[in-house]
XYZ file of C-alpha atoms in Angstrom:
658
model
C -7.046 9.103 29.384
C -8.949 9.107 32.680
C -11.715 7.103 31.012
C -9.219 4.549 29.763
C -7.507 4.092 33.113
C -10.801 3.927 34.940
C -12.182 1.250 32.640
C -9.011 -0.804 32.481
C -9.588 -3.056 35.543
C -12.972 -4.180 34.197
C -11.594 -5.864 31.097
C -9.945 -9.265 30.996
C -9.071 -10.103 27.389
C -7.803 -8.724 24.017
C -6.850 -9.826 20.527
C -3.871 -11.968 19.674
C -3.103 -10.588 16.251
C -1.829 -7.108 17.193
C 1.886 -6.877 16.557
C 3.127 -3.395 17.488
C 6.823 -2.912 16.898
C 8.528 0.127 18.372
C 12.282 0.309 18.410
C 15.102 2.755 17.904
C 14.777 2.548 14.122
C 11.256 3.677 13.199
C 7.835 4.097 14.731
C 5.879 1.600 12.642
C 2.988 -0.719 13.424
C 2.992 -4.137 11.786
C -0.141 -6.272 11.588
C 0.928 -9.809 10.695
C -1.260 -11.421 8.058
C 0.063 -14.941 7.736
C 3.751 -14.727 6.936
C 3.730 -18.493 6.728
C 1.297 -21.226 7.580
C 2.451 -21.469 11.176
C 1.755 -17.783 11.755
C -1.638 -18.105 10.101
C -2.565 -21.048 12.281
C -2.123 -18.890 15.375
C -4.784 -16.455 14.177
C -8.257 -16.785 15.615
C -9.608 -17.116 12.080
C -7.043 -18.524 9.667
C -8.975 -17.671 6.498
C -10.557 -14.422 7.603
C -10.680 -11.470 5.208
C -8.046 -8.733 5.082
C -10.679 -6.394 6.533
C -11.063 -8.567 9.624
C -7.309 -8.572 10.243
C -6.904 -4.826 9.773
C -9.421 -4.244 12.569
C -6.741 -5.448 14.970
C -4.612 -2.363 14.373
C -4.608 0.362 16.987
C -4.762 2.936 14.178
C -7.333 1.480 11.740
C -11.123 1.317 11.744
C -13.226 0.169 8.811
C -16.384 1.648 7.307
C -18.739 -1.211 6.530
C -21.246 -0.901 3.666
C -21.895 -4.622 3.191
C -20.357 -8.026 3.752
C -17.380 -7.304 1.483
C -14.726 -4.622 0.773
C -14.782 -2.349 3.813
C -13.100 1.062 3.621
C -10.108 1.473 5.982
C -10.035 4.622 8.136
C -6.514 5.431 9.360
C -6.431 7.741 12.392
C -10.194 8.189 11.841
C -9.559 9.709 8.400
C -11.075 8.532 5.137
C -9.015 7.311 2.197
C -8.788 10.829 0.681
C -6.485 11.804 3.538
C -4.346 8.649 3.552
C -2.172 6.652 1.154
C -2.879 2.935 0.650
C -0.422 0.891 -1.408
C 0.249 -2.726 -2.330
C 3.973 -3.480 -2.226
C 4.589 0.271 -2.518
C 2.404 0.689 -5.633
C -0.176 3.488 -5.849
C -3.631 2.180 -6.791
C -6.855 4.178 -7.042
C -10.361 2.784 -6.896
C -12.802 3.180 -9.781
C -15.966 3.644 -7.703
C -17.360 7.037 -6.688
C -19.051 5.344 -3.688
C -15.822 3.715 -2.425
C -17.086 0.178 -2.984
C -13.623 -0.904 -4.134
C -10.942 0.107 -1.617
C -7.375 -0.944 -2.431
C -7.517 -3.503 0.378
C -10.179 -5.464 -1.532
C -7.656 -6.549 -4.178
C -5.497 -8.716 -1.941
C -6.156 -11.924 -0.009
C -5.067 -12.952 3.451
C -3.388 -16.074 2.057
C -0.940 -14.093 -0.095
C -0.281 -11.223 2.312
C 2.731 -11.142 4.608
C 1.947 -8.055 6.666
C 0.250 -4.668 6.729
C 2.660 -1.859 7.550
C 0.908 1.106 9.176
C 2.681 4.475 9.347
C 0.844 7.208 11.211
C 0.708 10.771 9.897
C 3.867 12.051 8.197
C 5.625 8.791 9.025
C 3.847 7.585 5.878
C 4.889 10.410 3.553
C 7.553 8.205 1.919
C 4.706 6.799 -0.203
C 3.375 10.220 -1.238
C 1.494 13.233 0.088
C -0.693 12.302 3.057
C -2.397 13.713 6.130
C -3.493 10.667 8.127
C -0.640 8.288 7.246
C -0.067 5.274 5.020
C -0.981 1.601 4.856
C 1.278 -0.649 2.765
C 0.063 -4.194 2.120
C 3.124 -6.396 1.639
C 2.649 -9.722 -0.120
C 4.479 -12.956 0.546
C 7.729 -13.624 -1.291
C 9.773 -16.790 -1.332
C 13.372 -15.587 -1.139
C 14.019 -16.942 2.343
C 12.072 -20.209 2.054
C 13.908 -23.559 1.993
C 15.045 -24.830 -1.400
C 12.603 -26.753 -3.529
C 8.846 -26.898 -3.938
C 6.251 -26.133 -1.297
C 2.469 -26.130 -1.537
C -0.737 -25.878 0.461
C -4.501 -26.238 0.040
C -6.957 -24.193 2.076
C -10.648 -24.738 2.692
C -13.108 -22.868 4.851
C -16.797 -22.637 5.627
C -18.852 -20.108 7.589
C -22.328 -20.998 8.760
C -23.969 -17.589 8.924
C -23.726 -16.599 5.262
C -22.896 -20.058 3.902
C -19.522 -18.728 2.765
C -17.336 -21.297 1.004
C -13.590 -20.620 0.817
C -11.221 -22.603 -1.373
C -7.650 -21.795 -2.282
C -4.098 -22.936 -2.537
C -0.543 -21.804 -3.046
C 2.542 -23.190 -4.742
C 6.071 -21.892 -4.269
C 9.574 -22.777 -5.410
C 13.033 -21.524 -4.478
C 16.595 -22.301 -5.560
C 19.824 -20.410 -6.153
C 18.634 -18.888 -9.463
C 14.895 -18.348 -9.186
C 12.001 -18.096 -6.753
C 8.296 -18.401 -7.426
C 5.213 -17.763 -5.325
C 1.648 -18.234 -6.571
C -1.661 -18.154 -4.755
C -5.328 -18.512 -5.692
C -8.402 -17.965 -3.552
C -12.136 -18.175 -4.244
C -14.884 -17.002 -1.892
C -18.634 -17.219 -2.352
C -21.173 -16.092 0.230
C -24.946 -15.696 0.412
C -26.804 -13.066 2.428
C -25.709 -12.936 6.046
C -27.981 -12.824 9.079
C -27.713 -10.235 11.828
C -28.363 -11.168 15.449
C -31.623 -12.976 16.237
C -31.686 -14.353 12.672
C -32.610 -11.168 10.795
C -31.549 -11.552 7.176
C -29.558 -8.672 5.675
C -30.686 -8.629 2.054
C -28.216 -7.853 -0.745
C -25.154 -8.804 1.320
C -23.986 -11.677 -0.906
C -20.700 -11.699 -2.865
C -18.373 -13.842 -4.961
C -14.661 -13.208 -5.399
C -11.686 -14.779 -7.178
C -8.094 -13.687 -6.544
C -4.801 -14.746 -8.123
C -1.398 -13.519 -7.004
C 1.924 -14.471 -8.593
C 5.529 -13.371 -8.045
C 8.639 -14.596 -9.864
C 12.178 -13.457 -9.135
C 15.534 -14.134 -10.786
C 18.922 -13.802 -9.101
C 21.145 -11.930 -11.571
C 23.937 -12.089 -9.016
C 23.994 -13.101 -5.396
C 22.772 -9.670 -4.308
C 20.794 -8.528 -7.378
C 17.235 -9.550 -8.156
C 14.753 -8.880 -10.936
C 11.168 -9.606 -9.907
C 7.880 -9.552 -11.774
C 4.500 -9.773 -10.103
C 0.824 -9.794 -10.991
C -2.476 -9.649 -9.118
C -5.763 -10.461 -10.817
C -8.902 -9.971 -8.752
C -12.500 -10.336 -9.883
C -15.585 -9.851 -7.718
C -19.102 -10.385 -9.074
C -22.650 -10.175 -7.729
C -21.553 -8.101 -4.741
C -24.390 -6.747 -2.632
C -24.177 -3.524 -0.623
C -27.204 -3.402 1.680
C -26.187 -0.010 3.125
C -26.200 1.577 -0.353
C -28.925 1.961 -3.008
C -26.916 0.010 -5.603
C -24.947 -3.219 -5.805
C -21.944 -4.208 -7.933
C -22.107 -6.554 -10.899
C -18.348 -6.451 -11.537
C -15.203 -5.226 -9.807
C -12.115 -6.348 -11.699
C -8.474 -5.401 -11.188
C -5.193 -6.233 -12.912
C -2.096 -5.087 -10.999
C 1.371 -5.678 -12.463
C 4.927 -4.642 -11.628
C 8.595 -5.199 -12.450
C 11.203 -4.650 -9.729
C 14.997 -4.437 -9.620
C 16.536 -4.867 -6.165
C 20.111 -4.663 -4.888
C 20.651 -6.373 -1.559
C 23.039 -4.931 1.085
C 26.461 -4.115 -0.306
C 28.948 -1.936 1.548
C 27.185 1.061 3.055
C 24.099 0.501 0.886
C 21.430 -1.321 2.868
C 18.909 -1.421 0.044
C 18.404 -0.102 -3.463
C 15.029 -0.943 -4.956
C 13.324 0.351 -8.096
C 9.920 -0.638 -9.440
C 7.716 0.229 -12.401
C 4.062 -0.728 -12.246
C 0.731 -0.566 -14.034
C -2.769 -1.331 -12.805
C -6.224 -1.046 -14.276
C -9.577 -1.340 -12.506
C -13.118 -1.502 -13.825
C -16.123 -1.172 -11.546
C -19.803 -1.463 -12.484
C -22.568 -0.462 -10.096
C -25.886 -2.205 -10.652
C -29.449 -1.698 -9.394
C -31.258 -4.270 -11.537
C -31.808 -6.642 -8.612
C -33.309 -4.008 -6.338
C -37.097 -3.750 -6.019
C -39.003 -0.516 -6.617
C -36.171 1.395 -8.295
C -37.521 4.866 -9.271
C -35.236 5.082 -12.299
C -32.699 2.526 -13.519
C -29.074 3.703 -13.702
C -25.821 2.327 -15.077
C -22.762 3.651 -13.231
C -19.477 2.200 -14.516
C -16.062 3.537 -13.507
C -12.500 3.043 -14.697
C -9.158 3.731 -13.065
C -5.768 3.252 -14.745
C -2.493 3.994 -13.030
C 1.097 3.622 -14.096
C 4.022 4.718 -11.996
C 7.422 4.049 -10.541
C 9.408 4.439 -7.389
C 13.079 4.131 -6.594
C 14.420 4.091 -3.053
C 17.862 3.734 -1.552
C 18.932 3.286 2.066
C 22.508 4.026 3.129
C 24.317 3.808 6.455
C 27.075 6.371 6.951
C 28.619 6.659 10.423
C 25.737 7.711 12.701
C 23.448 8.524 9.800
C 20.857 6.211 8.268
C 19.781 7.828 5.021
C 16.667 7.030 3.013
C 15.879 8.721 -0.314
C 12.853 7.829 -2.418
C 11.486 9.058 -5.729
C 7.764 8.524 -6.379
C 5.919 9.195 -9.615
C 2.538 8.111 -10.960
C -0.110 9.015 -13.504
C -3.754 8.110 -12.925
C -6.820 8.326 -15.147
C -10.221 8.276 -13.403
C -13.499 8.116 -15.325
C -16.993 7.508 -13.993
C -20.270 7.733 -15.876
C -23.959 7.699 -15.052
C -26.701 6.837 -17.543
C -30.332 7.103 -16.460
C -33.033 5.073 -18.220
C -36.508 6.666 -17.954
C -39.403 4.256 -17.466
C -41.050 5.752 -20.540
C -39.068 4.254 -23.461
C -39.928 7.227 -25.661
C -37.982 9.611 -23.430
C -34.299 10.222 -24.052
C -31.558 8.699 -21.917
C -29.791 11.019 -19.504
C -25.998 10.839 -19.412
C -23.285 12.610 -17.455
C -19.722 12.183 -16.283
C -19.541 11.925 -12.489
C -15.729 11.849 -12.837
C -14.933 13.775 -16.051
C -11.874 11.806 -17.237
C -9.516 13.354 -14.704
C -5.785 12.770 -15.266
C -3.682 13.105 -12.119
C 0.117 13.219 -12.306
C 2.409 13.322 -9.283
C 6.201 13.356 -8.960
C 7.914 13.810 -5.637
C 11.053 13.132 -3.663
C 11.280 12.020 -0.039
C 14.421 12.387 2.091
C 15.046 10.976 5.553
C 17.978 10.944 7.946
C 17.933 8.931 11.149
C 20.754 10.034 13.420
C 21.801 7.485 16.033
C 23.118 9.420 19.010
C 23.635 6.307 21.130
C 22.362 2.739 21.082
C 19.441 4.046 23.178
C 18.331 7.149 21.269
C 17.959 8.593 17.797
C 16.363 11.443 15.922
C 14.666 10.966 12.567
C 14.142 13.987 10.325
C 12.230 13.648 7.070
C 10.752 15.827 4.384
C 9.220 15.623 0.950
C 8.159 17.867 -1.896
C 6.040 16.908 -4.876
C 4.358 18.369 -7.929
C 0.685 17.464 -8.297
C -1.214 18.128 -11.519
C -4.878 17.558 -12.444
C -6.270 17.745 -15.966
C -9.844 17.297 -17.200
C -9.404 15.431 -20.480
C -13.102 15.291 -21.411
C -14.413 18.455 -23.072
C -17.974 17.403 -22.169
C -16.933 16.924 -18.550
C -15.121 20.269 -18.502
C -18.178 22.088 -19.813
C -20.352 20.345 -17.215
C -18.131 21.638 -14.403
C -18.191 25.120 -15.926
C -21.893 25.271 -15.082
C -20.727 26.003 -11.534
C -17.239 27.365 -12.291
C -17.395 29.429 -15.524
C -13.697 30.343 -15.401
C -12.506 26.777 -14.798
C -9.384 25.791 -16.743
C -8.648 22.221 -17.782
C -5.473 21.956 -15.667
C -4.551 22.694 -12.071
C -1.022 22.521 -10.607
C -0.153 22.229 -6.938
C 3.013 21.821 -4.875
C 2.713 19.512 -1.847
C 5.207 19.578 1.015
C 5.857 17.700 4.236
C 8.298 17.884 7.127
C 8.563 15.703 10.231
C 10.826 14.988 13.186
C 10.667 12.057 15.568
C 12.805 11.432 18.638
C 13.070 7.942 20.161
C 14.693 7.031 23.429
C 14.786 3.762 25.332
C 16.133 3.133 28.780
C 15.874 -0.133 30.643
C 12.400 -1.461 29.823
C 10.903 1.835 28.643
C 10.728 3.204 25.128
C 9.571 6.776 24.473
C 8.802 8.361 21.113
C 7.902 12.027 20.544
C 7.143 13.447 17.120
C 5.863 16.483 15.235
C 4.977 16.855 11.581
C 3.562 19.069 8.861
C 1.918 17.766 5.697
C -0.272 18.801 2.796
C -2.630 17.012 0.457
C -4.512 17.913 -2.697
C -8.285 17.434 -3.006
C -9.339 14.037 -4.318
C -10.983 13.589 -7.730
C -14.425 13.520 -6.080
C -13.726 16.595 -3.938
C -12.380 18.647 -6.853
C -14.318 17.400 -9.882
C -17.157 15.156 -8.702
C -20.467 15.895 -10.417
C -23.669 15.108 -8.529
C -22.322 12.248 -6.420
C -25.100 10.940 -4.201
C -24.153 10.274 -0.572
C -26.674 7.832 0.884
C -25.437 8.567 4.421
C -26.614 12.190 4.640
C -28.884 11.978 1.536
C -27.217 14.839 -0.351
C -25.836 15.084 -3.866
C -22.246 16.339 -3.819
C -20.508 18.648 -6.294
C -16.739 19.037 -6.447
C -14.792 22.267 -6.136
C -11.602 22.593 -8.222
C -10.706 25.844 -6.446
C -10.145 24.166 -3.089
C -6.906 24.954 -1.296
C -4.524 22.232 -0.168
C -5.336 20.763 3.209
C -2.534 21.472 5.672
C -1.971 19.380 8.771
C 0.160 19.990 11.843
C 0.461 16.928 14.047
C 2.016 15.837 17.318
C 2.375 12.261 18.518
C 3.695 10.404 21.517
C 4.211 6.732 22.299
C 5.304 5.185 25.576
C 6.101 1.473 25.782
C 7.033 -0.688 28.731
C 8.281 -4.170 27.870
C 9.665 -7.115 29.793
C 9.901 -10.787 28.944
C 6.306 -11.398 30.021
C 4.698 -7.946 29.930
C 4.153 -5.296 27.296
C 2.212 -2.036 27.725
C 1.966 0.457 24.873
C 0.173 3.817 24.916
C -0.059 5.996 21.791
C -1.655 9.408 21.291
C -1.811 11.539 18.139
C -3.209 15.037 17.589
C -3.955 16.575 14.175
C -4.799 20.225 13.455
C -5.962 20.320 9.818
C -6.304 23.742 8.185
C -8.507 24.260 5.093
C -10.405 21.125 6.117
C -12.548 19.912 3.196
C -16.203 19.022 3.735
C -19.531 19.485 1.978
C -21.697 22.527 2.720
C -25.338 22.971 1.590
C -26.190 24.988 -1.529
C -29.482 26.297 -2.994
C -29.137 24.035 -6.062
C -31.776 21.398 -6.805
C -30.935 17.765 -6.217
C -30.670 15.402 -9.154
C -31.089 12.101 -7.280
C -34.669 11.118 -6.486
C -35.138 11.285 -2.714
C -32.065 13.440 -2.062
C -32.413 16.177 0.568
C -30.429 18.712 -1.443
C -26.992 19.493 -2.837
C -23.738 20.016 -0.984
C -20.624 21.509 -2.520
C -17.156 20.725 -1.225
C -15.645 23.727 0.544
C -12.844 24.428 3.001
C -13.513 25.438 6.587
C -10.866 27.134 8.732
C -9.732 23.970 10.470
C -10.641 20.709 12.168
C -8.914 18.769 14.934
C -8.650 15.015 15.499
C -7.266 13.386 18.626
C -6.761 9.616 18.794
C -5.348 7.423 21.516
C -4.890 3.707 22.036
C -3.638 1.447 24.794
C -2.429 -2.143 24.325
C -1.483 -4.512 27.105
C -0.067 -8.026 26.824
C 0.691 -10.198 29.835
C 1.834 -13.803 29.984
C -0.205 -15.336 32.784
C 1.179 -18.874 32.931
C 3.401 -21.013 30.747
C 0.769 -21.428 28.050
C -1.679 -18.572 28.700
C -1.477 -14.952 27.604
C -3.829 -12.076 28.303
C -4.024 -9.184 25.828
C -6.215 -6.117 25.736
C -6.652 -2.998 23.643
C -8.546 0.301 23.981
C -9.116 3.002 21.364
C -10.779 6.397 21.582
C -11.033 9.391 19.230
C -12.417 12.927 19.217
C -12.913 14.996 16.062
C -14.205 18.586 15.905
C -14.528 21.375 13.356
C -13.525 24.937 14.218
C -17.177 25.571 15.164
C -17.048 22.583 17.563
C -19.261 20.417 15.354
C -18.490 16.716 15.689
C -16.764 15.007 12.771
C -18.276 11.715 11.569
C -16.981 8.205 12.259
C -15.038 9.152 15.372
C -14.406 6.112 17.521
C -16.122 5.995 20.905
C -14.358 3.959 23.561
C -13.551 0.602 21.914
C -12.189 -2.377 23.763
C -10.978 -5.830 22.795
C -9.715 -8.302 25.330
C -8.631 -11.932 25.026
C -7.178 -14.897 26.852
C -4.963 -17.000 24.571
C -3.733 -20.541 24.982
C -0.811 -22.070 23.057
C 0.745 -25.464 23.801
C 2.566 -27.586 21.263
C -0.013 -28.364 18.549
C -2.966 -26.824 20.379
C -4.102 -23.196 20.368
C -7.281 -21.514 21.571
C -8.649 -18.119 22.502
C -11.690 -16.501 24.064
C -12.278 -12.802 23.426
C -14.704 -10.059 24.322
C -14.991 -6.870 22.279
C -17.298 -3.912 22.119
C -17.900 -0.162 22.082
C -19.138 2.326 24.612
C -22.051 4.639 23.760
C -21.315 6.939 20.838
C -21.958 10.289 22.515
C -20.048 12.444 20.014
C -22.004 11.768 16.829
C -22.720 14.198 13.970
C -26.282 14.679 12.651
C -24.865 17.146 10.090
C -23.153 14.247 8.331
C -26.129 11.916 8.746
C -24.982 10.111 11.908
C -27.286 8.817 14.597
C -26.268 7.856 18.116
C -25.189 4.236 18.467
C -25.696 2.360 21.745
C -22.987 0.392 23.459
C -22.550 -3.311 22.765
C -20.280 -6.260 23.380
C -19.856 -9.654 21.725
C -17.961 -12.827 22.598
C -15.804 -14.874 20.193
C -13.971 -18.151 20.745
C -11.848 -20.517 18.677
C -9.612 -23.573 19.003
C -7.104 -25.169 16.666
C -4.951 -28.256 16.341
C -2.163 -29.232 13.941
C -1.802 -32.817 12.733
C 1.722 -33.702 11.615
C 2.511 -36.491 9.179
C 5.606 -37.422 7.210
C 4.938 -35.291 4.121
C 1.944 -33.219 5.115
C 0.751 -30.977 7.958
C -2.957 -30.459 8.534
C -4.137 -27.436 10.516
C -7.724 -27.385 11.771
C -9.388 -24.274 13.194
C -12.933 -24.181 14.594
C -14.543 -21.141 16.140
C -17.637 -19.069 16.812
C -18.119 -15.322 16.397
C -20.807 -13.341 18.212
C -21.562 -16.404 20.292
C -24.525 -14.738 22.030
C -26.087 -13.806 18.666
C -26.293 -10.112 19.536
C -28.061 -7.700 17.188
C -25.831 -4.631 16.995
C -24.376 -1.915 14.808
C -21.176 0.071 15.367
C -20.183 3.708 14.851
C -18.453 2.772 11.575
C -21.379 0.976 9.920
C -22.834 2.938 6.994
C -26.493 3.839 7.566
C -26.526 1.650 10.675
C -26.191 -1.615 8.769
C -26.223 -4.411 11.398
C -23.226 -6.667 11.877
C -23.266 -10.421 11.463
C -24.988 -12.550 14.098
C -23.720 -15.866 15.418
C -21.269 -17.397 12.952
C -19.527 -20.763 13.258
C -16.448 -21.111 11.066
C -14.230 -24.014 10.086
C -10.792 -23.495 8.475
C -8.684 -26.365 7.177
C -5.178 -26.142 5.699
C -3.162 -28.949 4.096
C 0.512 -28.042 3.793
C 2.823 -30.233 1.726
C 6.337 -30.323 3.113
């Protein structure tokens, strides 16, 4: 904290997009994504990717492996330790190398907000350690009656990215409809000083549709679908690219609006299927060609009800899902007379989970409340492939096909506000089961530390004890928010070296997932917003994290001191911003996990926008530059030190039909 306070006077700006809501109801961070066109126009980059918007959260960092589909890290924890959902639906990637995070299957133009719940605040979506991220899409229930549409176009100079999309919506007393399409195509990008980053191209198409019917004034049936297809996606930080990443995500929801003491009753069934194909055919000097397809299929349901009764605000939620994860690897020897080599890297693992979450928020006064929550769930893994089971028995002769676990959580959070101050104090306990890779992965190559990884089905549940505190000061023109969270994670899962021989050419050896006694993670962030004059606002943000094992070894991807600072201008149809962002030196890096020390850096961004208003159409124009000084740099969260994009001039244009 001393570092943060000492550095604070040196910084002048921060980002506009951070929307941190803390009240007497729930400690939840909301990152607005473009709830409507007006909100989108206020963003520095109207048609930026979901990844770029998530970076504005005080809790989220992103691991970058290329120019597309970055992996979100919540509280400096990877996706194994968090829950990521779309409209409450559980979705699991089909790639053993995490090239297809859940966030890659939505678009900024069809997303309303990202709801971030830290630690056990996110256990309503399922068992978690680090928290949850729920991506909520736009609906049309509250829009004016009739039709509404928009066309969106964008261009970025650095990677020649072309963005084209549109949306069409309709609303009346019986039905509402919301559809959106978006297409992106980009070539290789250039790092600072015009250094081309080969294999960083991508192409992506996304369709999102939602249709709802009013059965009665307060009862709705809603169906939705997402279809997303990415092709020719390069990953310069990895040894392979992706020829296809395709997802179909569907759901059917029944919702009862407030009636009597019931605030909400919502039930949903859903199904999603994902196919992912890794490809090395475009890489030069490949020692041995490999095909590595993966499949993930999930069907599930949830039902939640919220009731107000006197001082009690009750929330009960049932979650259930079944997932099938399969990944294969076929090696093609250069000598055509030799036999192909085949193995399951995910041996057709079936994961079933059913759990119940209960919450009671007790309002003592209009200034204070206490929220108590808990959950319990049954988690079951089954290896459905006999070939895959026998492969795992090479290392675990007594391995059975099924494994059952019980996962529990408990949390309490006290909130109190007085005058302009708001204080939140919380504690929590949570458990999580090992992921498919951690329990059943078979020779998964990690290009970061150059080891093959083998799963361990005998791993214990990770168990986390956490404490968190948030202090907010808010007036009409000023807002200051400080948040700190501490996690003590027992049976912490990581890979440890073994004497086995590596299978991947060039690998340094083999690591097997094991549990160490514990690890600790401490994160803190500070956000400040100050209205300077009638049309100018200054905002700034700092983040810092420390992660250690029980032997005091540094954990990977821990954030050094990060800062973002901006001056924003908004007047009638004009808006503009100038921002500076960067990192301090990464002193606490981890050679054990393949990390190297990263130097400090800073970059400067700027943008300006104007809205033209006509009788039947509004036109929003946004022009900006990122990394204006064309710095060559890499951050602590860039896989294998892949450099970030150099100077990039972007143009975003939106035509909205009234």
